[in-house]
Coordinates of C-alpha atoms and ligand atoms in Angstrom, one line a residue:
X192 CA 127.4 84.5 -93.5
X193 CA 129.0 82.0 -95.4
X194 CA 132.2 83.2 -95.8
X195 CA 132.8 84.5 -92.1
X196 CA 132.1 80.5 -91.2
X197 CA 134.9 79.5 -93.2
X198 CA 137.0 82.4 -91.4
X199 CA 136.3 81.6 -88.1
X200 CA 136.3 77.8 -88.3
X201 CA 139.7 78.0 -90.8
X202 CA 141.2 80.0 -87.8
X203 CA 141.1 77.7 -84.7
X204 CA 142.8 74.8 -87.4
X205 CA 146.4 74.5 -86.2
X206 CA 148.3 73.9 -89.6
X207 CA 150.9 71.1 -89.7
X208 CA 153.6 72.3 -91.9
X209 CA 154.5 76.1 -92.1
X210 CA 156.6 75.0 -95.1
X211 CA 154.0 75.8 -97.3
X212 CA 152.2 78.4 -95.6
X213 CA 152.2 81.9 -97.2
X214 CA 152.9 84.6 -94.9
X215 CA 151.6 88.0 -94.5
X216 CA 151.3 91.2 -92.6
X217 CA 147.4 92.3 -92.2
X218 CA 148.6 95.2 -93.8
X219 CA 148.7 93.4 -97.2
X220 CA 145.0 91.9 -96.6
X221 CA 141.8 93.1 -98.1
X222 CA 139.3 91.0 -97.0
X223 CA 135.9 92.7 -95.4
X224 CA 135.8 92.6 -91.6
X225 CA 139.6 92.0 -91.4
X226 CA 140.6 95.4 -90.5
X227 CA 142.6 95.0 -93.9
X228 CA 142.7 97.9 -96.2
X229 CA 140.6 97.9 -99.3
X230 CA 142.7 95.9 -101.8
X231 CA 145.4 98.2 -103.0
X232 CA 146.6 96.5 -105.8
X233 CA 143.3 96.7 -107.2
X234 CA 142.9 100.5 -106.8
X235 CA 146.3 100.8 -108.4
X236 CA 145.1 98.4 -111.2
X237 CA 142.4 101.1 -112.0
X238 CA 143.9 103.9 -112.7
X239 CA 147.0 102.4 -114.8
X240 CA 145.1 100.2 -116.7
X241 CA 147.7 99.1 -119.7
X242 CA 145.6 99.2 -123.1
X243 CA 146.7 96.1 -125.2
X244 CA 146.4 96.1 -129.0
X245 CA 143.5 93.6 -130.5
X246 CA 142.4 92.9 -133.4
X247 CA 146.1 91.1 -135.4
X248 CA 146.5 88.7 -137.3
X249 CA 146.1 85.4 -135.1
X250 CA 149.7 83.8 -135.1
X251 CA 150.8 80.3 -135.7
X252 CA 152.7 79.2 -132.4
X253 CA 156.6 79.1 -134.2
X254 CA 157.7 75.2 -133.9
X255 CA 160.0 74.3 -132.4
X256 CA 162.4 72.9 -134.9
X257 CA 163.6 68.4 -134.8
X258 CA 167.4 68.5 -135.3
X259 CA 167.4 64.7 -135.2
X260 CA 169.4 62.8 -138.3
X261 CA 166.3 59.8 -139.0
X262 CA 162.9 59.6 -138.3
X263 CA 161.2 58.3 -135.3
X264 CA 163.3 61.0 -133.7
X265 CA 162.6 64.2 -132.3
X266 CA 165.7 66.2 -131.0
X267 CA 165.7 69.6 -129.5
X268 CA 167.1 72.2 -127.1
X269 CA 164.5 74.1 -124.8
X270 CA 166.5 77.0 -123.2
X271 CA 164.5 78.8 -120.6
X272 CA 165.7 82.7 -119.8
X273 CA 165.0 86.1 -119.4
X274 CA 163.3 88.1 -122.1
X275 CA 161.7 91.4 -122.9
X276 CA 158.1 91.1 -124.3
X277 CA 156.3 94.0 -126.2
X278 CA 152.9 93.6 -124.8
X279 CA 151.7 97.5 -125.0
X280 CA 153.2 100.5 -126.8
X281 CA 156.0 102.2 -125.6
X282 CA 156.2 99.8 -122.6
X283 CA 159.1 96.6 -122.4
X284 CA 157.8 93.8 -120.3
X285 CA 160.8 91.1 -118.5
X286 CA 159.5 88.1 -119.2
X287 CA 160.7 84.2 -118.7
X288 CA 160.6 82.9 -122.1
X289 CA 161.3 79.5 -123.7
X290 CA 163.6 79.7 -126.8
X291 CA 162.8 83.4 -126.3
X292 CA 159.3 83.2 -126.9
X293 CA 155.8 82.6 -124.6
X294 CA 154.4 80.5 -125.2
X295 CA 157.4 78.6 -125.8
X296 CA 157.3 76.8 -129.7
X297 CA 154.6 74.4 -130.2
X298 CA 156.0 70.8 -130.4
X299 CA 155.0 68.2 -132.5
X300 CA 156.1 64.9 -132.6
X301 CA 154.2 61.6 -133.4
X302 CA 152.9 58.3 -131.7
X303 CA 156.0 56.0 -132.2
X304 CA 158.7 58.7 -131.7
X305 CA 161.5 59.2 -129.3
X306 CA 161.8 62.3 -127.9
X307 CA 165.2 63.7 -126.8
X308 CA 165.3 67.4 -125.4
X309 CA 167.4 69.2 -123.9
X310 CA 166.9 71.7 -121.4
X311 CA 168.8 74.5 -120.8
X312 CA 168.1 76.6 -117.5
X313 CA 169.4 80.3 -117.9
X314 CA 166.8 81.5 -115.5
X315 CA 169.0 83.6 -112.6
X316 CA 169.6 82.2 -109.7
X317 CA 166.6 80.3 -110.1
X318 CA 165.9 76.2 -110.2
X319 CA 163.5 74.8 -112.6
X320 CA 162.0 71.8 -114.6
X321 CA 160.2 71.0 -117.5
X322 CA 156.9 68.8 -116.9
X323 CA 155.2 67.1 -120.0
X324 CA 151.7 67.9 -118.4
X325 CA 149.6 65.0 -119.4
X326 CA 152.0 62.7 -121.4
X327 CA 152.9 59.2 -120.2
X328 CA 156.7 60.0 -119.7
X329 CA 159.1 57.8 -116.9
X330 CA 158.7 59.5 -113.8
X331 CA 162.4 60.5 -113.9
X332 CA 161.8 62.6 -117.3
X333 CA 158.7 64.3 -115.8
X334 CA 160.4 67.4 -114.4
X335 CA 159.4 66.5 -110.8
X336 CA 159.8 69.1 -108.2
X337 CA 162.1 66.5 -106.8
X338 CA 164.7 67.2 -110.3
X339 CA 165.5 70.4 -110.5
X340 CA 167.7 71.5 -113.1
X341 CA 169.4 74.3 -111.3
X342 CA 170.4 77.7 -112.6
X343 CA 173.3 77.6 -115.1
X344 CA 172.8 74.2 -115.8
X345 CA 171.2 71.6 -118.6
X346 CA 169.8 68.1 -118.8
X347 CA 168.3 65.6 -121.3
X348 CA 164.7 65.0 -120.8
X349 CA 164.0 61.2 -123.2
X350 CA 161.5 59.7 -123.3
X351 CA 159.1 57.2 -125.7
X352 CA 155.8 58.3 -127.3
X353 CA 153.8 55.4 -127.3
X354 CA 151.1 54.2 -130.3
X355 CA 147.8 55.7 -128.8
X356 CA 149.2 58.3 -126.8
X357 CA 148.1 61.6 -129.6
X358 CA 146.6 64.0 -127.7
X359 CA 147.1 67.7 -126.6
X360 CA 149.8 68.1 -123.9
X361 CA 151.6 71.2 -122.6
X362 CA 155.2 71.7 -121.0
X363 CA 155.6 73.9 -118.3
X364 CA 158.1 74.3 -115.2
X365 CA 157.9 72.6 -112.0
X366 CA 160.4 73.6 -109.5
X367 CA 159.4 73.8 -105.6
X368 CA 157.7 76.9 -104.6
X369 CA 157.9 78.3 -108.0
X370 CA 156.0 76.9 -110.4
X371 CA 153.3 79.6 -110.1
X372 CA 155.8 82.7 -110.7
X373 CA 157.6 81.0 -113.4
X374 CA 154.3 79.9 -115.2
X375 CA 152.6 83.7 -114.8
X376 CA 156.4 84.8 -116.0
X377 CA 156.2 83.4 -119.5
X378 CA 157.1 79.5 -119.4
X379 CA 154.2 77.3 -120.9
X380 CA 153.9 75.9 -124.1
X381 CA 151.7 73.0 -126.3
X382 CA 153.1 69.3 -127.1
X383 CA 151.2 68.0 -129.6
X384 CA 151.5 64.3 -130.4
X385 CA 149.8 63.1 -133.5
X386 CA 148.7 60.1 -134.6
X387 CA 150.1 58.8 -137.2
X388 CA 145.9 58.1 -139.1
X389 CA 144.3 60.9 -138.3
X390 CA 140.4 60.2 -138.2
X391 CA 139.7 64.4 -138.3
X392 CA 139.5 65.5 -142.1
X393 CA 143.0 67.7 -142.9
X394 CA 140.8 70.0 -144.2
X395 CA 139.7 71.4 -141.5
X396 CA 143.4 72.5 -140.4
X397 CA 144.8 72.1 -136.7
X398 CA 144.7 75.3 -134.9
X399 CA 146.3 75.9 -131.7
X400 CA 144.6 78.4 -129.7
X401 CA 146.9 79.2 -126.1
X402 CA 145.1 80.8 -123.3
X403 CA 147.4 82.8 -120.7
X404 CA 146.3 85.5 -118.3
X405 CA 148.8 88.3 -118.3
X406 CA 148.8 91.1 -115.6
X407 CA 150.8 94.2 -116.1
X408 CA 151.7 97.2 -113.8
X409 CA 151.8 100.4 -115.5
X410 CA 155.4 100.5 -116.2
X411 CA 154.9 97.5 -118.5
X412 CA 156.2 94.9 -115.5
X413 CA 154.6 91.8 -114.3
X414 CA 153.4 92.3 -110.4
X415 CA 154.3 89.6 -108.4
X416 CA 151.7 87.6 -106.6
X417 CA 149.6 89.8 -103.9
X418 CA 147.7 88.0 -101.0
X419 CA 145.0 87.7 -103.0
X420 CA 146.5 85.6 -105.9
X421 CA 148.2 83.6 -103.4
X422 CA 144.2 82.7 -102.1
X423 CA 142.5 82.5 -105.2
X424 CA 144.8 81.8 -107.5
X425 CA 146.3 84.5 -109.6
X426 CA 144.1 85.8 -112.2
X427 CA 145.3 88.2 -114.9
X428 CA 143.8 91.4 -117.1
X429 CA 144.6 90.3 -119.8
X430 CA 143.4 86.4 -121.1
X431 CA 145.8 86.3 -124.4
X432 CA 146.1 83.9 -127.2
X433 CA 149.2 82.4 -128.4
X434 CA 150.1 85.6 -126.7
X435 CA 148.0 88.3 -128.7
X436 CA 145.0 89.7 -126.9
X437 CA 141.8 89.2 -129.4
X438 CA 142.9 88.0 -132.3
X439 CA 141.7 87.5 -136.0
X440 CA 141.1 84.6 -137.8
X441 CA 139.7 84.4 -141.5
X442 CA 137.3 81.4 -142.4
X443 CA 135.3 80.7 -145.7
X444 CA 131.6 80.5 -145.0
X445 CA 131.1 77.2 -144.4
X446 CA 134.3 76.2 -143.0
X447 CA 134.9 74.0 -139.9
X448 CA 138.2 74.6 -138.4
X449 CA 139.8 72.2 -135.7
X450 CA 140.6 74.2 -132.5
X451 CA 143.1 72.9 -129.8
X452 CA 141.8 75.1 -126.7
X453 CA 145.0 75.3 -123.8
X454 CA 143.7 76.6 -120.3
X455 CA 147.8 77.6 -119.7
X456 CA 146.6 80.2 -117.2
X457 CA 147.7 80.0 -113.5
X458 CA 143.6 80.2 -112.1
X459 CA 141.4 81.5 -114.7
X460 CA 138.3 79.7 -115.1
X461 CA 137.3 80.2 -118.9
X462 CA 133.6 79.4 -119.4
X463 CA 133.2 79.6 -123.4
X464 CA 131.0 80.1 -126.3
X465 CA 130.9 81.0 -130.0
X466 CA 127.9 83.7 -131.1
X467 CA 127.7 82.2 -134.4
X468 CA 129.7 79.1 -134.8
X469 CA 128.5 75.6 -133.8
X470 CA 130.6 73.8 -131.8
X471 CA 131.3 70.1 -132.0
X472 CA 133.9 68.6 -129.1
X473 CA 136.0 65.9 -130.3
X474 CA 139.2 65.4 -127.9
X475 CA 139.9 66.0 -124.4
X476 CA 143.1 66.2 -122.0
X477 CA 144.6 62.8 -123.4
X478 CA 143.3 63.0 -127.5
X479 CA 139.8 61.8 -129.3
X480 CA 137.0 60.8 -127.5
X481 CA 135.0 58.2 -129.2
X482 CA 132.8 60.1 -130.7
X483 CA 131.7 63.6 -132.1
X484 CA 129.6 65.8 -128.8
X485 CA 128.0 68.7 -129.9
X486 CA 128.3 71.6 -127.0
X487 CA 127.0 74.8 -126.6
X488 CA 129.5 76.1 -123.8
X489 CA 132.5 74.7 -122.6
X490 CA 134.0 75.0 -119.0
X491 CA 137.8 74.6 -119.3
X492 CA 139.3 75.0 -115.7
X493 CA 143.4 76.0 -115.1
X494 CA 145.6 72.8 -117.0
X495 CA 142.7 71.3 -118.9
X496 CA 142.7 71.1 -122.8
X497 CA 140.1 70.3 -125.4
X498 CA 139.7 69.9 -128.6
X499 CA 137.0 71.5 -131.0
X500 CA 135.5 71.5 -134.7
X501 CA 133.7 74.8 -135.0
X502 CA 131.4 75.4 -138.0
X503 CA 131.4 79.0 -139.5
X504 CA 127.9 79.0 -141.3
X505 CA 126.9 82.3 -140.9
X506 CA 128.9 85.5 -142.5
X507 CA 130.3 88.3 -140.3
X508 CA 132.6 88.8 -137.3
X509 CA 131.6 85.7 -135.2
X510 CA 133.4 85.7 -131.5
X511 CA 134.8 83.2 -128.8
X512 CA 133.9 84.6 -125.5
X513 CA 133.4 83.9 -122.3
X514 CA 130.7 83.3 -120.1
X515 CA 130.3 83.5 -115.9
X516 CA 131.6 81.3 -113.8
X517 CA 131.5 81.1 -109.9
X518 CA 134.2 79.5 -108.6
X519 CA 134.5 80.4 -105.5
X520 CA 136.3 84.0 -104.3
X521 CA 137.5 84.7 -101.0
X522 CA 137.7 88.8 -100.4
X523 CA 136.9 91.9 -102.8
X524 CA 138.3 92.1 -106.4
X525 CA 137.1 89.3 -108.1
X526 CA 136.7 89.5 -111.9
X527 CA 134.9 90.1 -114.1
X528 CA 135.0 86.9 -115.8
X529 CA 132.0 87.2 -118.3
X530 CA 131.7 88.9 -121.8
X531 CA 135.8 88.9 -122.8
X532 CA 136.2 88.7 -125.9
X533 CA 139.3 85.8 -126.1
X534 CA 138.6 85.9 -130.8
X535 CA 137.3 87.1 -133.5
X536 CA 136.6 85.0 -136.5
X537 CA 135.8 86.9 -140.1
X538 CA 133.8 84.6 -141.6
X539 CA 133.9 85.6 -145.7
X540 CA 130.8 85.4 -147.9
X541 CA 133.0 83.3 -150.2
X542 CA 131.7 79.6 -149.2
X543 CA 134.1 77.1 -148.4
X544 CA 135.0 74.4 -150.9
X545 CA 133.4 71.4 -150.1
X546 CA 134.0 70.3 -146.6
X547 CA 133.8 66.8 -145.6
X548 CA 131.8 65.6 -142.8
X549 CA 133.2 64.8 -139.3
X550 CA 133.3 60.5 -138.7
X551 CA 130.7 59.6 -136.7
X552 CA 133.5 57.3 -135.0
X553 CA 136.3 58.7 -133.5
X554 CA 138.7 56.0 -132.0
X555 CA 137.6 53.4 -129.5
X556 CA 138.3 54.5 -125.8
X557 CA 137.7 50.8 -123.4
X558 CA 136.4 52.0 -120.1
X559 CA 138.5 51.0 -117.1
X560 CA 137.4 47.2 -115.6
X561 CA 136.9 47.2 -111.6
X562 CA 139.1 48.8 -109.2
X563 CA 141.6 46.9 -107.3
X564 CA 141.1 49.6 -104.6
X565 CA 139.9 53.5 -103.9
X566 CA 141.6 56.3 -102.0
X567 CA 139.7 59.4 -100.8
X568 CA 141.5 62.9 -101.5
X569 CA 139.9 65.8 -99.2
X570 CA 140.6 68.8 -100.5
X571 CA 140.6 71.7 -97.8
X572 CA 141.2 75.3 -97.4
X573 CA 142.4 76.3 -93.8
X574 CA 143.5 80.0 -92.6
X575 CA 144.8 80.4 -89.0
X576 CA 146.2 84.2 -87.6
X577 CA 149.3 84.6 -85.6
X578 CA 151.3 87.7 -84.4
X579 CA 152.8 88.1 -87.7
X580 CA 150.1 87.7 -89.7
X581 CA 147.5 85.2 -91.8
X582 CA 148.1 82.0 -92.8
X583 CA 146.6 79.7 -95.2
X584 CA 147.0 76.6 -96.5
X585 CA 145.5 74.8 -99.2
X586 CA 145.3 70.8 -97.9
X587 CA 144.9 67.6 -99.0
X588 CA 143.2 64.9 -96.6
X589 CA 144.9 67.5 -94.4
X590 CA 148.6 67.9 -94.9
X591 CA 150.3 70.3 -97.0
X592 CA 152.5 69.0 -99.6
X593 CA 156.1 67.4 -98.3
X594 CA 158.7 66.3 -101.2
X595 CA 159.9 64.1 -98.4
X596 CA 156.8 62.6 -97.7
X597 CA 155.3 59.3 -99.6
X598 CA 151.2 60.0 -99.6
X599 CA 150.1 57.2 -101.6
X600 CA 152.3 53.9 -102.2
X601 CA 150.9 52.1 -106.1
X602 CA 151.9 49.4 -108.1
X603 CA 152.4 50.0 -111.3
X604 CA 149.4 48.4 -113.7
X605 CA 146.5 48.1 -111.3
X606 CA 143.0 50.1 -111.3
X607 CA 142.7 52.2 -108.7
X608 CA 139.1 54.3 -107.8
X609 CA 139.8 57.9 -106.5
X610 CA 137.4 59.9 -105.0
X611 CA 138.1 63.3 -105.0
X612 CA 136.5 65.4 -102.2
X613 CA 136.4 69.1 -102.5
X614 CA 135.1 70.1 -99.0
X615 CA 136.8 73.9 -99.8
X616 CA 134.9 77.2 -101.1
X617 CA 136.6 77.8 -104.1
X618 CA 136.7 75.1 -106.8
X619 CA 139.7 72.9 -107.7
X620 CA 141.1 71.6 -110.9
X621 CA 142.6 68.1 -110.0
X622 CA 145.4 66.9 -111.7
X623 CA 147.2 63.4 -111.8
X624 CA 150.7 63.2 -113.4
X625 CA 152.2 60.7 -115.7
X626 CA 148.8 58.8 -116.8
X627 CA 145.2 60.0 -118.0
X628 CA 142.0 58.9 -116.5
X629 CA 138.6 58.2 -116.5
X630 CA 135.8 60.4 -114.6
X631 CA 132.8 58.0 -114.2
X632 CA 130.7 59.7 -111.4
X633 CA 130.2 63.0 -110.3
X634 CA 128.6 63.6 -106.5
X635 CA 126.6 66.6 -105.1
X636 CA 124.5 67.2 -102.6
X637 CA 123.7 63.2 -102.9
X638 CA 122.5 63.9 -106.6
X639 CA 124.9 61.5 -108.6
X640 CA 125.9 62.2 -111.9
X641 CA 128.0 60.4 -114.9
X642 CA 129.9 62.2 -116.7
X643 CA 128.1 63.1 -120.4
X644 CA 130.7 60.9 -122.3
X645 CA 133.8 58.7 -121.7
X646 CA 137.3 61.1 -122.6
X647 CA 141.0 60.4 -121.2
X648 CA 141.8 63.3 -118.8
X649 CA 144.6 64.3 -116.8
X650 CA 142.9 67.4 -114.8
X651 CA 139.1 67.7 -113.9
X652 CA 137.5 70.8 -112.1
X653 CA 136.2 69.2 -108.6
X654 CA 133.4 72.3 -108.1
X655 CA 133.2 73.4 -104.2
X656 CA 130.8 70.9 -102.3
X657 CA 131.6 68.4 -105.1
X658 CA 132.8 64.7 -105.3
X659 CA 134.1 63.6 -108.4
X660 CA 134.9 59.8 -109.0
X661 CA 137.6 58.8 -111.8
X662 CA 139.7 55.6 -112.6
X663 CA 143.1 55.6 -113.2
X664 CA 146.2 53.0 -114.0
X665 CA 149.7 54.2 -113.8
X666 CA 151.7 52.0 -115.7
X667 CA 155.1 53.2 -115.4
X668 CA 157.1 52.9 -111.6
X669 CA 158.2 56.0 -109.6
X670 CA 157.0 59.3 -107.6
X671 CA 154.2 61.2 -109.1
X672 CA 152.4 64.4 -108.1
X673 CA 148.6 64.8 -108.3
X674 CA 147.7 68.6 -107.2
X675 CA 145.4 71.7 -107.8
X676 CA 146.3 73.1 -111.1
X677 CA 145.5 76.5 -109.5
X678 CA 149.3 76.8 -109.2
X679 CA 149.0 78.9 -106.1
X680 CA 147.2 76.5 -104.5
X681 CA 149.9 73.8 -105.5
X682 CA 152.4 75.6 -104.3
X683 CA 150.8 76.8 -100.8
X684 CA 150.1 73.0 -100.2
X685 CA 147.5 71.3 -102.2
X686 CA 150.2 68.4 -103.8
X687 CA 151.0 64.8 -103.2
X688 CA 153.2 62.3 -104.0
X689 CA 151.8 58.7 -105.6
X690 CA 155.1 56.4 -105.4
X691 CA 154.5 53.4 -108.2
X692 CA 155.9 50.4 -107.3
X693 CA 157.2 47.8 -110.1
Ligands
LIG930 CU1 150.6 70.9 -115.3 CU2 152.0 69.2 -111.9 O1 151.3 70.0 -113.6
LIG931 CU1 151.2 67.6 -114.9
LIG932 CU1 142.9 74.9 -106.0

């Protein structure tokens, strides 16, 4: 079998670094064949199920409010703390929060703009960051794992917004080793930058739709991480958005609407469709593509983003939902991943007034010229048993991520070709820091592949068995991660740094 290969031949690898190993007694395993017990957490899981409500109002992310004095500015305070959340009746829920809310506000700022925010860390006795996932900040304002703003404390994250950059970023924490909890906690939240001509008709509104994955014990508390989320990432039972599980949206018939999609889960692959909408993809990770791609389904892996005009021609309750998706599981308890319903759109037999048409045109994206060179990424699970227990690592072209350690030396303003290899059994969303790229060539099974159309992206889903290909420039000098967005996986290993030289 399969799986018992990857056991056995994960067990005689010797693992460099037990810095990033995660640790376990066998007690805490559920795997078959292990002499594990059956998953217990999953039992438990059961029987309390917490029943959320469905069916409100969807809600407008709150902004967060630009204190700045002139324009061209945008200055705010981003305080990061412990809240209570009311998820379920009757039960409280501590949650991290940003400004007191999860998702933190939506920001919005524009192409052109400076951006001066200051982040307050009221987390206890905790370190932690803010990273601008996507955006082309200096590496010094990108909330490395290497600056952490610790407990009690605040900083000034500034940077520039420059012309071209619109897209749909997110902000979420970064601290060593605990990015994951502090992400599945509460802290994530959209950073919109707009441009300042706006091919997408205003008519069809700009609506942000946040997906987290929200796990809770019956006493209303989030579970930490079990052996299980720390293998396959940790995935929820509940996919909310902008933090309310299913729900509504009212749409004349006729309508298109512009949807932002966030995948701000820790590991939840989200396979979607509309039953009764048409869906028409016009952005990706880094803004517009250059032109309008008509999709029936849409894979959005952990950290991705895209961007949507649904049409609502037919009357009736039409619903975003999700579809399979095998991404790899290692053990018992994987989800049930297909037929959630994430929305519900009333469409009204009023008809829309008239709607204008989307441009056939978008903006003009230039492909990357030549590489000045390539570097090959292997991705790699590896497991190895010792007296106290398993331990597994999640690698790339074999080492586990070291802050100390330089992977990659760059200069700043070149083309380079990376060739990402997942040799693993799970999937693994790749992301790059401070830049987006181009995916030109997916590889599998020697069948080659280009992608369907040309998008900036700053995380693409490398499948198990699969190569993917992408071009990328960093133009700004300084250390940059690239890592699994599972954020388990980053944090058991799967990270490196890129230094960019001047
Ligand atoms: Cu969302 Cu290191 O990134
Ligand atoms: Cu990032
Ligand atoms: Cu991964």
């Amino acid at each position: 079998m399969h799986r018992r290969g990857f056991l056995a031949a994960g067990l005689a690898t010797v693992l460099a670094s037990s810095r990033a190993l995660a640790q376990t007694k066998m007690d805490d395993m559920s795997m078959p064949g292990m002499g594990g017990h059956a998953g217990h957490d999953m039992a438990a899981m059961a029987q309390d199920a917490v029943i959320l409500p469905e069916g409100q109002v969807l809600r407008d992310l709150p902004m967060l409010a630009n204190e700045a004095d002139r324009p061209g500015l945008f200055r705010a305070r981003l305080t990061a703390e412990p809240a209570i959340a009311r998820f379920a009746e009757g039960r409280d829920t501590p949650i991290l929060a940003y400004n007191g809310m999860s998702p933190g506000p939506l920001i919005e700022a524009f192409e052109g703009d400076r951006v001066e925010i200051t982040f307050a860390n009221r987390i206890d006795s905790e370190a932690s960051t803010i990273h601008w996932h996507g955006m082309p900040v200096p590496a010094d304002q990108d909330g490395n794992p290497m600056d952490p703003v610790a407990a009690g404390t605040e900083r000034v994250y500034a940077f520039e917004l420059p012309e071209g950059s619109a897209g749909s970023y997110w902000y979420h924490p970064h601290p060593h080793g605990k990015t994951a909890e502090q992400v599945y906690r509460g802290l994530a939240g959209a950073f919109v930058v707009k441009a300042k001509a706006d091919p997408i008709p205003a008519e069809y509104g700009d609506t942000m739709l946040v997906f987290t994955d929200l796990r809770l014990a019956a006493d209303g508390s989030i579970p930490s991480n079990s052996m299980s989320d720390l293998m396959n990432g940790r995935v929820g039972d509940h996919v909310l958005v902008n933090g309310q599980k299913n729900p509504r949206l009212s749409v004349a018939k006729g309508a298109r609407r512009r949807l932002r999609l966030y995948n701000a889960t820790n590991a939840r692959f989200l396979k979607l469709a509309f039953d009764g909408a048409t869906m028409t993809i016009i952005g990706s990770d880094g803004g517009l593509l250059a032109a309008p791609v008509a999709a029936d389904e849409i894979l959005l892996s952990p950290g991705e983003r895209i961007e949507l005009v649904a049409s609502f021609d037919m009357p009736g309750p039409i619903t975003l939902y999700t579809l399979g998706y095998d991404r790899g599981w290692m053990g018992p308890g994987r989800p049930a991943d297909a037929g959630l319903t994430l929305l519900t759109v009333d469409v009204s037999d009023s008809e829309a007034e008239t709607v204008p048409q989307l441009p056939a045109r978008l903006r003009p994206i230039a492909p990357f010229a030549a590489p000045v060179l390539s570097r090959r990424l292997v991705l790699t699970e590896t497991m190895a048993m010792n007296p106290t227990g398993m331990e597994m690592g999640f690698l790339i072209n074999g080492k586990a991520f070291d802050m100390g350690r330089v992977d990659f030396v760059a200069r700043a303003g070149e083309i380079e070709l990376w060739e990402i290899v997942n040799q693993a059994d799970m999937d693994h969303p790749f992301h790059v820091h401070g830049t987006q790229f181009q995916v030109i060539e997916h590889e599998r099974d020697g069948a080659v592949s280009k992608p369907p159309y040309l998008a900036w992206k700053d995380t693409v889903n490398v499948a198990r068995g699969e190569t993917v290909r992408l071009l990328l420039r960093q133009d700004r000098p300084g250390q940059r991660m690239y890592h699994c967005h599972i954020l388990e996986h980053e944090q058991l290993g799967m990270m490196g740094v890129l230094d960019v030289m001047s």
